[in-house]
mmCIF file of C-alpha atoms in Angstrom:
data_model
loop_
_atom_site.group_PDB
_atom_site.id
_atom_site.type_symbol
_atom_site.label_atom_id
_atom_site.label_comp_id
_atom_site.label_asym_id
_atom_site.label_seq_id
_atom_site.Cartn_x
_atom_site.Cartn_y
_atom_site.Cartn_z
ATOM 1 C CA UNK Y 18 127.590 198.050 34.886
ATOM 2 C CA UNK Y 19 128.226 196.781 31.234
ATOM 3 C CA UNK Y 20 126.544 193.764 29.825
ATOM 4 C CA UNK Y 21 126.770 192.755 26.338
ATOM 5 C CA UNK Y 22 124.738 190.015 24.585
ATOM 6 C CA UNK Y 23 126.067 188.692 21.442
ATOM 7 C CA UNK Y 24 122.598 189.505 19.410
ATOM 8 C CA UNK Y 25 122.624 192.961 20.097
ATOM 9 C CA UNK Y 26 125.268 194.126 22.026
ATOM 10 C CA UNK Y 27 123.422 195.654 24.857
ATOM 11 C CA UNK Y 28 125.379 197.797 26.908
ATOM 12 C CA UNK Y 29 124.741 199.503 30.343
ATOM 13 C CA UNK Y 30 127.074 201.276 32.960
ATOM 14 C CA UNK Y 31 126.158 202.587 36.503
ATOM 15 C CA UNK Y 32 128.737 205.303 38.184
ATOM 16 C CA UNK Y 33 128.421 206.130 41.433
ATOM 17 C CA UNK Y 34 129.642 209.317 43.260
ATOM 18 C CA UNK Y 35 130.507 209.300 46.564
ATOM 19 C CA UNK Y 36 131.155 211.918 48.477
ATOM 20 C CA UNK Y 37 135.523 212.072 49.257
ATOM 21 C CA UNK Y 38 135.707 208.831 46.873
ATOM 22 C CA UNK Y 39 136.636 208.307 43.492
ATOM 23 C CA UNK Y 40 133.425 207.341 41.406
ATOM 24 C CA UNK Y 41 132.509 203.852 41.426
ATOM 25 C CA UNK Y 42 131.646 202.080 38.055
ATOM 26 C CA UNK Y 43 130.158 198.875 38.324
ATOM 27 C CA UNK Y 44 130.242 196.525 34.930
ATOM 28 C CA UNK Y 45 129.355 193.091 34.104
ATOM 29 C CA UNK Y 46 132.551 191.542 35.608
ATOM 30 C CA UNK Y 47 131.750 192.733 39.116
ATOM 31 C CA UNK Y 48 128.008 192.463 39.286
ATOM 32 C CA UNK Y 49 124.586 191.834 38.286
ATOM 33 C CA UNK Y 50 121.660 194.003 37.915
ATOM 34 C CA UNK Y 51 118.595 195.661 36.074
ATOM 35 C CA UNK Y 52 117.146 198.890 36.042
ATOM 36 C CA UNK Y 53 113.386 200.864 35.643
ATOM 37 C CA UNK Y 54 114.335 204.139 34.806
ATOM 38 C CA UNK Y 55 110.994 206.735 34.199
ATOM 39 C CA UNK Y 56 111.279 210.235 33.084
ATOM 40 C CA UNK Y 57 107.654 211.689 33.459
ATOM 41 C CA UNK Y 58 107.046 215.476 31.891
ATOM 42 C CA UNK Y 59 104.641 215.613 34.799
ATOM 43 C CA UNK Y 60 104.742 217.594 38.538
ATOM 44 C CA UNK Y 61 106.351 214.168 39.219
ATOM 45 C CA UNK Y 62 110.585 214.078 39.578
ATOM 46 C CA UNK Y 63 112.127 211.436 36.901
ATOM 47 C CA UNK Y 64 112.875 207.995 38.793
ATOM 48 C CA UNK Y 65 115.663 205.150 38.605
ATOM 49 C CA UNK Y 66 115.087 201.850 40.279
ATOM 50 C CA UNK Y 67 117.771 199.824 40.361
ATOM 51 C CA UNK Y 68 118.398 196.185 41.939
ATOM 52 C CA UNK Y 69 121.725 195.274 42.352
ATOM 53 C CA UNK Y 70 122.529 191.570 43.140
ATOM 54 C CA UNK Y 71 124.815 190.706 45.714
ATOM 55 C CA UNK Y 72 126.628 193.998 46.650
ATOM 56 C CA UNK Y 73 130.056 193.822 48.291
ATOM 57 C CA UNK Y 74 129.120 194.324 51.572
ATOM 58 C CA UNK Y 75 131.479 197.265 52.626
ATOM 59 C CA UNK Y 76 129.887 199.081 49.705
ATOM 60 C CA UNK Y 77 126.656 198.458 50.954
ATOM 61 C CA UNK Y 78 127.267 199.636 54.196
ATOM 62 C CA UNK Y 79 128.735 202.472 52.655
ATOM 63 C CA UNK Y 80 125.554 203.371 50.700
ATOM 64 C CA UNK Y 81 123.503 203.025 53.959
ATOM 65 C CA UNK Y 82 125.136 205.294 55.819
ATOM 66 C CA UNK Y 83 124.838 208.425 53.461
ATOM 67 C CA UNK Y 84 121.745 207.441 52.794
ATOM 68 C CA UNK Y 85 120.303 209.890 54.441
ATOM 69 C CA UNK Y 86 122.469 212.984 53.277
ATOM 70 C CA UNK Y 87 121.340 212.592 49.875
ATOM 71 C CA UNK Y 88 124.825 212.731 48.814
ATOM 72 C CA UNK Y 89 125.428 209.605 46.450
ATOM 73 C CA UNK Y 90 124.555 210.361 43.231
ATOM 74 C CA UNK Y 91 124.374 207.856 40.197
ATOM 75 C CA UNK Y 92 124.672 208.139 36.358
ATOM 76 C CA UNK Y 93 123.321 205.122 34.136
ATOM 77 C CA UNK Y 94 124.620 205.043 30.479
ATOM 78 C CA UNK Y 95 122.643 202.397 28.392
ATOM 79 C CA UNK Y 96 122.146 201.373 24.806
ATOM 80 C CA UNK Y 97 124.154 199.252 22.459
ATOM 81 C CA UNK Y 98 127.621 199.234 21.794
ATOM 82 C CA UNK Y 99 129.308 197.362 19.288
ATOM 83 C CA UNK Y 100 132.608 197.031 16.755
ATOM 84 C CA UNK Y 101 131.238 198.656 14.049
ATOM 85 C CA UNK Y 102 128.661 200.917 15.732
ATOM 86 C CA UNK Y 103 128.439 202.918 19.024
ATOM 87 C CA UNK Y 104 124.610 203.904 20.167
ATOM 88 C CA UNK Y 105 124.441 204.737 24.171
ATOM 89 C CA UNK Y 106 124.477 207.924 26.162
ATOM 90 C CA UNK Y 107 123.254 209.345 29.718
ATOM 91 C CA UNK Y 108 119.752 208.564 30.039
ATOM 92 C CA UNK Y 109 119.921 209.762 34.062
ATOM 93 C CA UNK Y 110 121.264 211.042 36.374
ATOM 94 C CA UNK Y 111 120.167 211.947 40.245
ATOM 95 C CA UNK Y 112 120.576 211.458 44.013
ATOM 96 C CA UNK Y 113 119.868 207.956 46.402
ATOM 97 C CA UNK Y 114 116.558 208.588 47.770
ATOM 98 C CA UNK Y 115 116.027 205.064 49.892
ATOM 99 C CA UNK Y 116 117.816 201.558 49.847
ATOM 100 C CA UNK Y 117 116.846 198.524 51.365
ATOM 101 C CA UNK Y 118 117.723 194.692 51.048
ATOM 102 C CA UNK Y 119 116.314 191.630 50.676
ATOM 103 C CA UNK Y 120 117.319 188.279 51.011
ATOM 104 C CA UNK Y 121 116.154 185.612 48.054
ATOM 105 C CA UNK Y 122 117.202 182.650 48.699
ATOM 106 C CA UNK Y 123 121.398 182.638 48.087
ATOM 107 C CA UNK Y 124 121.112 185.655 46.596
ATOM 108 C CA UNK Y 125 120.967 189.139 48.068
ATOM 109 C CA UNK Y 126 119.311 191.942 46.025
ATOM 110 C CA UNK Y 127 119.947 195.505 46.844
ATOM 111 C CA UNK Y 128 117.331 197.767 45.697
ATOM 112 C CA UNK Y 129 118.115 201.763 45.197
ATOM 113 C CA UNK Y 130 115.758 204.408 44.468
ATOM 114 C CA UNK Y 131 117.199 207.655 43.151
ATOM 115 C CA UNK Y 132 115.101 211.173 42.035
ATOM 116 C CA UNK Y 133 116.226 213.575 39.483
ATOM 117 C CA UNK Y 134 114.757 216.522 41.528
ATOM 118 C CA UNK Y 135 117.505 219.060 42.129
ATOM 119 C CA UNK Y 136 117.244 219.718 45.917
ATOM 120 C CA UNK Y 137 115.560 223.066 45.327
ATOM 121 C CA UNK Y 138 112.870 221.856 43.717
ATOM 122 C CA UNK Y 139 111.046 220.135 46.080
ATOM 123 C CA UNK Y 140 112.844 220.368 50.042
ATOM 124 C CA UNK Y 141 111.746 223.671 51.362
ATOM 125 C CA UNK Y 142 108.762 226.111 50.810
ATOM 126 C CA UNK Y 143 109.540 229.447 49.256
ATOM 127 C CA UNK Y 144 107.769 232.660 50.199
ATOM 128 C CA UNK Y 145 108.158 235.704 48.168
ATOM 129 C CA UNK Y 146 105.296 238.626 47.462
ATOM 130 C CA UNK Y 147 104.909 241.323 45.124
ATOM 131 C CA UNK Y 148 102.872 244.022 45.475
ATOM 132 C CA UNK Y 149 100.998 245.561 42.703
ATOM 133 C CA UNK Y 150 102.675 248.926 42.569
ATOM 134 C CA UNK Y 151 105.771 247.142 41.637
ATOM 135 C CA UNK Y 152 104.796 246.528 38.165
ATOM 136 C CA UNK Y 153 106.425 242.851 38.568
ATOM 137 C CA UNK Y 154 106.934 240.971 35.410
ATOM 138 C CA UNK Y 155 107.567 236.978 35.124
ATOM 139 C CA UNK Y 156 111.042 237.347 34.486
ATOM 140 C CA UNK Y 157 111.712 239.573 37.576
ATOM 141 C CA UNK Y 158 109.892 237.069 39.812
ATOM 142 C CA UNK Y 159 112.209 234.275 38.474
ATOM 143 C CA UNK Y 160 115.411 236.222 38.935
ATOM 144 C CA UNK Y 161 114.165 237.023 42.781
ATOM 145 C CA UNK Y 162 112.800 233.371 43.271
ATOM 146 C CA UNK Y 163 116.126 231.913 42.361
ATOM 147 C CA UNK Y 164 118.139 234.427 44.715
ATOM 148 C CA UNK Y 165 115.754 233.149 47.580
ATOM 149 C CA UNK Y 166 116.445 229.704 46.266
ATOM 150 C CA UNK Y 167 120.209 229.716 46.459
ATOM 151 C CA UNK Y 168 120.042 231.300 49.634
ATOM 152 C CA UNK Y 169 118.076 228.620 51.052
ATOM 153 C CA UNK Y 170 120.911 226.132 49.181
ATOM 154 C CA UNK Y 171 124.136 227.977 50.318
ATOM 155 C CA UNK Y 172 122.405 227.132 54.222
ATOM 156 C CA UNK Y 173 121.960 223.481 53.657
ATOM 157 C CA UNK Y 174 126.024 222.944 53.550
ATOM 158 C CA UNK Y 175 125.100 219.556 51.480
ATOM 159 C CA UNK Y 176 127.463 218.098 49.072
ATOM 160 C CA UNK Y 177 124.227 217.881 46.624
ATOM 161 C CA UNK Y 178 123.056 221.270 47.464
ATOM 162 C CA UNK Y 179 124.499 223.503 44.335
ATOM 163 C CA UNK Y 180 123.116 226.487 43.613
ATOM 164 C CA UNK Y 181 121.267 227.209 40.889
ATOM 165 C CA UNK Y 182 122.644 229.328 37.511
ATOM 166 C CA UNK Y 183 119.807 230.623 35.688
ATOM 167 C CA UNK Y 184 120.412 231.684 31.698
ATOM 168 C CA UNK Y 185 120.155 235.285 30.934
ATOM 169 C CA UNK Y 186 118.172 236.956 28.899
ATOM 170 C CA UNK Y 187 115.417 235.372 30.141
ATOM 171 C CA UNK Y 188 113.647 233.703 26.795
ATOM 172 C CA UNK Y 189 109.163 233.482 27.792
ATOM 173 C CA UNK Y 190 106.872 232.783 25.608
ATOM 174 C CA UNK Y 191 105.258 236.415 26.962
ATOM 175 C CA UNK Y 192 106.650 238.332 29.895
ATOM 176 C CA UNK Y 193 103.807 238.869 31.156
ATOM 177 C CA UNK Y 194 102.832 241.799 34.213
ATOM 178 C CA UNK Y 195 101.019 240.659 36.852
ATOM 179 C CA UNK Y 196 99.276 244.132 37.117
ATOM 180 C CA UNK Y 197 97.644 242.957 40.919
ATOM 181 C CA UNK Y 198 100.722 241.895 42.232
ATOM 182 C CA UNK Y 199 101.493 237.785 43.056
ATOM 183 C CA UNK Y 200 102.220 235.651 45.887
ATOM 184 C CA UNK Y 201 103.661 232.559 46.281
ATOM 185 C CA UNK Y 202 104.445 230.031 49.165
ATOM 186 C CA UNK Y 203 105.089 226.744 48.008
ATOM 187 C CA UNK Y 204 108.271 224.725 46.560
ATOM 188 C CA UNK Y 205 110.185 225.806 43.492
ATOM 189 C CA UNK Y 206 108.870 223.420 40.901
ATOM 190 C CA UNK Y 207 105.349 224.455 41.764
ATOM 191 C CA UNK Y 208 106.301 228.212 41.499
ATOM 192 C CA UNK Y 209 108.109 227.640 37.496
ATOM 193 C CA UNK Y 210 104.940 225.219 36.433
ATOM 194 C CA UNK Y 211 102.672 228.203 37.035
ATOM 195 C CA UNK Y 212 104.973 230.705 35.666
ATOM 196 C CA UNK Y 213 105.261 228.563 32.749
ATOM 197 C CA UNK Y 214 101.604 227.818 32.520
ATOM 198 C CA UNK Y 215 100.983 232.021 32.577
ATOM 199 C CA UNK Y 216 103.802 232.588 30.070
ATOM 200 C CA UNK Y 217 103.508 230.127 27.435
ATOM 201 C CA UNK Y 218 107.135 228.341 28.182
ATOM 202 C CA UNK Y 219 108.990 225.765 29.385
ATOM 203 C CA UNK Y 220 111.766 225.013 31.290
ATOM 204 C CA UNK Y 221 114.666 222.762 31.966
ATOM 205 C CA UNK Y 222 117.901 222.387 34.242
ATOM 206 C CA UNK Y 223 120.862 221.583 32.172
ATOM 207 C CA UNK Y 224 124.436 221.428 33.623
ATOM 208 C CA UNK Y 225 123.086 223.086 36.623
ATOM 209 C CA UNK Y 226 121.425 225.659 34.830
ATOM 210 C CA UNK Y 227 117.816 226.628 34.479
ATOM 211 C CA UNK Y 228 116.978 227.794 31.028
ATOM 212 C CA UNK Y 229 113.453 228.876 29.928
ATOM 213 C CA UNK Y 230 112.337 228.647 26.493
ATOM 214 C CA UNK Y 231 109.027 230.003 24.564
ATOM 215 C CA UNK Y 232 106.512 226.983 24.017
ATOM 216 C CA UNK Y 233 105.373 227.354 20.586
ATOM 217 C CA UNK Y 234 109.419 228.369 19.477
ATOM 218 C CA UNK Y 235 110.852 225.211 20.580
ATOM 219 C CA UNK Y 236 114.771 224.132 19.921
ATOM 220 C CA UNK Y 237 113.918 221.131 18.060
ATOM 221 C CA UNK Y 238 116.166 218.711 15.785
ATOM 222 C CA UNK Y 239 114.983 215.375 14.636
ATOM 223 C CA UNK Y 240 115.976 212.180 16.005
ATOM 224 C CA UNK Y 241 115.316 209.441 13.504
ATOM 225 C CA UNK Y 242 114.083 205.888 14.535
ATOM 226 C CA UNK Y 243 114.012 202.583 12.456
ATOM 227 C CA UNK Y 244 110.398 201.249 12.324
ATOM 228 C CA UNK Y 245 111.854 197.990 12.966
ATOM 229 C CA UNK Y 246 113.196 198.862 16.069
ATOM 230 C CA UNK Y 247 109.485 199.193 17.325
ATOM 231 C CA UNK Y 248 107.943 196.183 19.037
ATOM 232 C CA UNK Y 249 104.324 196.956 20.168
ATOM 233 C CA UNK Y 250 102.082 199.624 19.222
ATOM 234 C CA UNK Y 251 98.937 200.764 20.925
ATOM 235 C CA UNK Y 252 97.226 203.565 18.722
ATOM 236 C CA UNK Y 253 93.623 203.079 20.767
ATOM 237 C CA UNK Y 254 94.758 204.095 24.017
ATOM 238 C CA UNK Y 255 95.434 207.489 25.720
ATOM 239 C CA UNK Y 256 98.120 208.064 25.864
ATOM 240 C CA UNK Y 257 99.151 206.495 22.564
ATOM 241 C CA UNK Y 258 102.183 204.266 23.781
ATOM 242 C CA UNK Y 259 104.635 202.800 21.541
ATOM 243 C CA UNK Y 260 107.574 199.519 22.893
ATOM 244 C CA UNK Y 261 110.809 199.587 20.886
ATOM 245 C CA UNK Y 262 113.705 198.474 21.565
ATOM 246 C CA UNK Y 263 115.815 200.459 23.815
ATOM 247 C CA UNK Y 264 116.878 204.300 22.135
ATOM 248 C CA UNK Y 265 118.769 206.076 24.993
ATOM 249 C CA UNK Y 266 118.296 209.250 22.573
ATOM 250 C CA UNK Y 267 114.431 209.743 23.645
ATOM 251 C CA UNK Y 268 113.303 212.109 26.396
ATOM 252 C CA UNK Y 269 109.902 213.081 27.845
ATOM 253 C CA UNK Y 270 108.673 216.866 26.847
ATOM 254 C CA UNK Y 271 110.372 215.877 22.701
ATOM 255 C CA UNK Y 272 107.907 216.270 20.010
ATOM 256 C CA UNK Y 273 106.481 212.956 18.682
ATOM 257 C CA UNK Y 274 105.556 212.199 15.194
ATOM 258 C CA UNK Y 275 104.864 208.523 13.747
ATOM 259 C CA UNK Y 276 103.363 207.429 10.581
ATOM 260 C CA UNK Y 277 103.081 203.685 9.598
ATOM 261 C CA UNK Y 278 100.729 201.446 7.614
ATOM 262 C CA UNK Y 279 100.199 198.587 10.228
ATOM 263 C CA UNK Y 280 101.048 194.853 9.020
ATOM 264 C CA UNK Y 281 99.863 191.763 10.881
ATOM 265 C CA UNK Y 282 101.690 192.728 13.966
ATOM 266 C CA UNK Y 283 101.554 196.186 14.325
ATOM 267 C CA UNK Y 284 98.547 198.169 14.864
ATOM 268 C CA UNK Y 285 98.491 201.326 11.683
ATOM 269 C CA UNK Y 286 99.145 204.773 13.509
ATOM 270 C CA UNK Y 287 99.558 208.329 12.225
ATOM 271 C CA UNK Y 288 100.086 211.026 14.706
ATOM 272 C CA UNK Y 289 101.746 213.553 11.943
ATOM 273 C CA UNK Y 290 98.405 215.374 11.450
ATOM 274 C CA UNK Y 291 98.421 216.342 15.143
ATOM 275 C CA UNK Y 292 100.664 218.081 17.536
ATOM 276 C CA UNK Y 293 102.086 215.018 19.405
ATOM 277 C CA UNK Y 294 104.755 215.622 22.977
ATOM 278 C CA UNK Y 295 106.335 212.921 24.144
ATOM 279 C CA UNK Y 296 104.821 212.674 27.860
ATOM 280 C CA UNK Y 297 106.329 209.735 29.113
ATOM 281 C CA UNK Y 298 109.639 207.647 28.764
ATOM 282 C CA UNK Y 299 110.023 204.115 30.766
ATOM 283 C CA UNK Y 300 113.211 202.710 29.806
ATOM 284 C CA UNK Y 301 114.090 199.196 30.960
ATOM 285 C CA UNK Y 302 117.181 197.435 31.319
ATOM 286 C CA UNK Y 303 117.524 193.965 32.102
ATOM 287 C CA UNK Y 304 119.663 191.737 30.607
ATOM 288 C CA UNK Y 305 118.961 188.083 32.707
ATOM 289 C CA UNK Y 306 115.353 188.811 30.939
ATOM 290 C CA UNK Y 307 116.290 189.937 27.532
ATOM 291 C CA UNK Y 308 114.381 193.177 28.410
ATOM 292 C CA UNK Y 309 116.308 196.368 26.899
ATOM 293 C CA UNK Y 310 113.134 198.222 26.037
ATOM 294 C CA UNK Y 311 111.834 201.830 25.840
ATOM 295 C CA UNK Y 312 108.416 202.195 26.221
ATOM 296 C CA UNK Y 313 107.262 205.839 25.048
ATOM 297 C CA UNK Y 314 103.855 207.463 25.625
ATOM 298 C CA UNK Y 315 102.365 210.614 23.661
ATOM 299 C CA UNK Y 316 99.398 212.742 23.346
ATOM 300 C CA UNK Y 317 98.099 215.222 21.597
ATOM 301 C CA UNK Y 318 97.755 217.514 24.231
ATOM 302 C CA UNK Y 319 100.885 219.016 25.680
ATOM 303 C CA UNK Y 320 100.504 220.304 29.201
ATOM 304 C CA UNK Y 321 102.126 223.845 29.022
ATOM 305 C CA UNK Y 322 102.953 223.963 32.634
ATOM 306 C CA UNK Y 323 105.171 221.049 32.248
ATOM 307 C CA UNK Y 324 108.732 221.698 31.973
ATOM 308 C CA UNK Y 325 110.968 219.365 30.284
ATOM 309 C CA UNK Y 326 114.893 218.241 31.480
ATOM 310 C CA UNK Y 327 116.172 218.762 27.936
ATOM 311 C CA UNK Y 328 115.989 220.874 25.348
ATOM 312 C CA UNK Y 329 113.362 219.458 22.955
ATOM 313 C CA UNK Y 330 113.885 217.737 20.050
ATOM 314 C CA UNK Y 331 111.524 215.684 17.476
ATOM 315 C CA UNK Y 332 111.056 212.349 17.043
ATOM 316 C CA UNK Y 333 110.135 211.181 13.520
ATOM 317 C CA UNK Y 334 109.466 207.679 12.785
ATOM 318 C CA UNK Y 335 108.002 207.689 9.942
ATOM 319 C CA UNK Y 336 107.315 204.575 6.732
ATOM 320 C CA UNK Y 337 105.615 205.386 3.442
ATOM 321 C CA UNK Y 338 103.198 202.645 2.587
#
């Protein structure tokens, strides 16, 4: 959907893929909506809410009854758009998890949750052993973990059940040899949090691909953001959490580094002297409200065995006194 507001030229666009269908792209012409989109760098899958106010019903129906399948997927582009500058990108895509509707007063509001999680990361347990005569290193119990993986997906004949590539040579932060063997039955995600947690690394799925990275040699580039841009500031808390208005660009697992004085409506914050990660992302997009917002919290404590859907980058906001 694509709403613009003469201030700032907000702009947001929802495509939706349906199985044997062209996509659907809703915009502002056709209907209303708003959106909660959270990418969490935790054990948790990154979520999308989104309300959609009165739905054609045929499309509705439609949406019900693949439902189940896990077979509609959605993409939501958001940020601002206008004649002299263009600022918006992907900030998720995943699969329809539940929908249900609700009736309020004349108007009827559609409400879709959707999950990043790749189906192999969280629908079926995975048992593999090694024993300790075979001298098994991390990256061998990856490549054998992802065989059993797509095996499991090639049997599930669902439209959104693509096996997984995996990027070769292997980059860990340490290879490591588990010298008494290792055992695992449990779901995917668990398995490459502990791997990551033993090797020092992190991971990510991009373009259907999992790619591992060392920890302390991250990809990084810097993303630079206008201290203006930022409307609340909460230094005191933990997580440190920081409102600005919305950046599409910013991604849980990114490096974090802020530096500003304070004035009468910001609280002063400095995280430059510490080693800051980005654990947190809440975008919000809501345009009857005047709420295009991304909320961002940080700490100073990265969790190594949290992997990370992009590859990281650093965010510098930074304003000399």
């Amino acid at each position: 959907m694509i709403l613009e507001n003469s201030l700032f030229d907000k702009y947001a666009e929802l495509i939706f893929q349906i199985p044997g269908n062209e996509p659907l792209i809703l915009n502002y012409k056709d209907i209303d909506f708003d959106a909660v989109i959270v990418l969490n760098s935790t054990l948790y899958s990154n979520k999308a809410t989104v309300n959609i106010y009165n739905l054609p019903i045929k499309i509705e129906e439609k949406f019900k009854k693949l439902e189940k399948s896990k077979t509609i997927s959605i993409e939501i582009i958001a940020g601002y758009n206008s004649k002299n500058k263009t600022e918006y990108g992907t900030i998720f895509k995943g699969f329809l998890g539940s929908i249900k509707t609700t009736k309020l007063q004349t108007t009827i509001k559609t409400e879709m949750a959707f999950t990043d999680s790749h189906i192999a990361l969280s629908d079926k347990k995975i048992l593999v052993s090694f024993e300790k005569k075979d001298n098994i290193t991390a990256s061998m119990i990856i490549k054998k973990i992802i065989e059993k993986t797509n095996e499991f997906i090639v049997n599930e004949k669902r439209s959104s059940s693509i096996p997984l590539n995996l990027e070769e040579p292997i980059r860990l932060g340490k290879d490591i040899t588990y010298l008494r063997g290792k055992y695992f039955n449990t779901d995917l995600k668990s398995i490459l949090n502990k791997i990551c947690k033993d090797t020092e690394s992190i991971y990510y799925i991009d373009n259907n691909t999992l790619i591992f990275r060392p920890l302390i040699e991250p990809e990084i580039s810097e993303i630079e953001c206008d201290i203006a841009r930022v409307i609340d500031i909460k230094a005191d808390s933990i997580p440190n959490t920081i409102t600005m208005f919305f950046d599409h660009r910013i991604r849980e697992g990114h490096s974090f580094n802020i530096k500003f004085a304070g004035n009468r409506y910001l609280s002063p914050i400095d995280s430059t002297t510490n080693n800051s990660i980005i654990t947190k992302v809440t975008h919000s997009i809501n345009f009857l409200s005047n709420n295009h917002t991304t909320q961002v919290e940080f700490s100073r404590k990265p969790a190594i065995s949290a992997p990370i859907s992009e590859p990281q980058e650093e965010v510098i906001i930074i304003v000399e006194p």
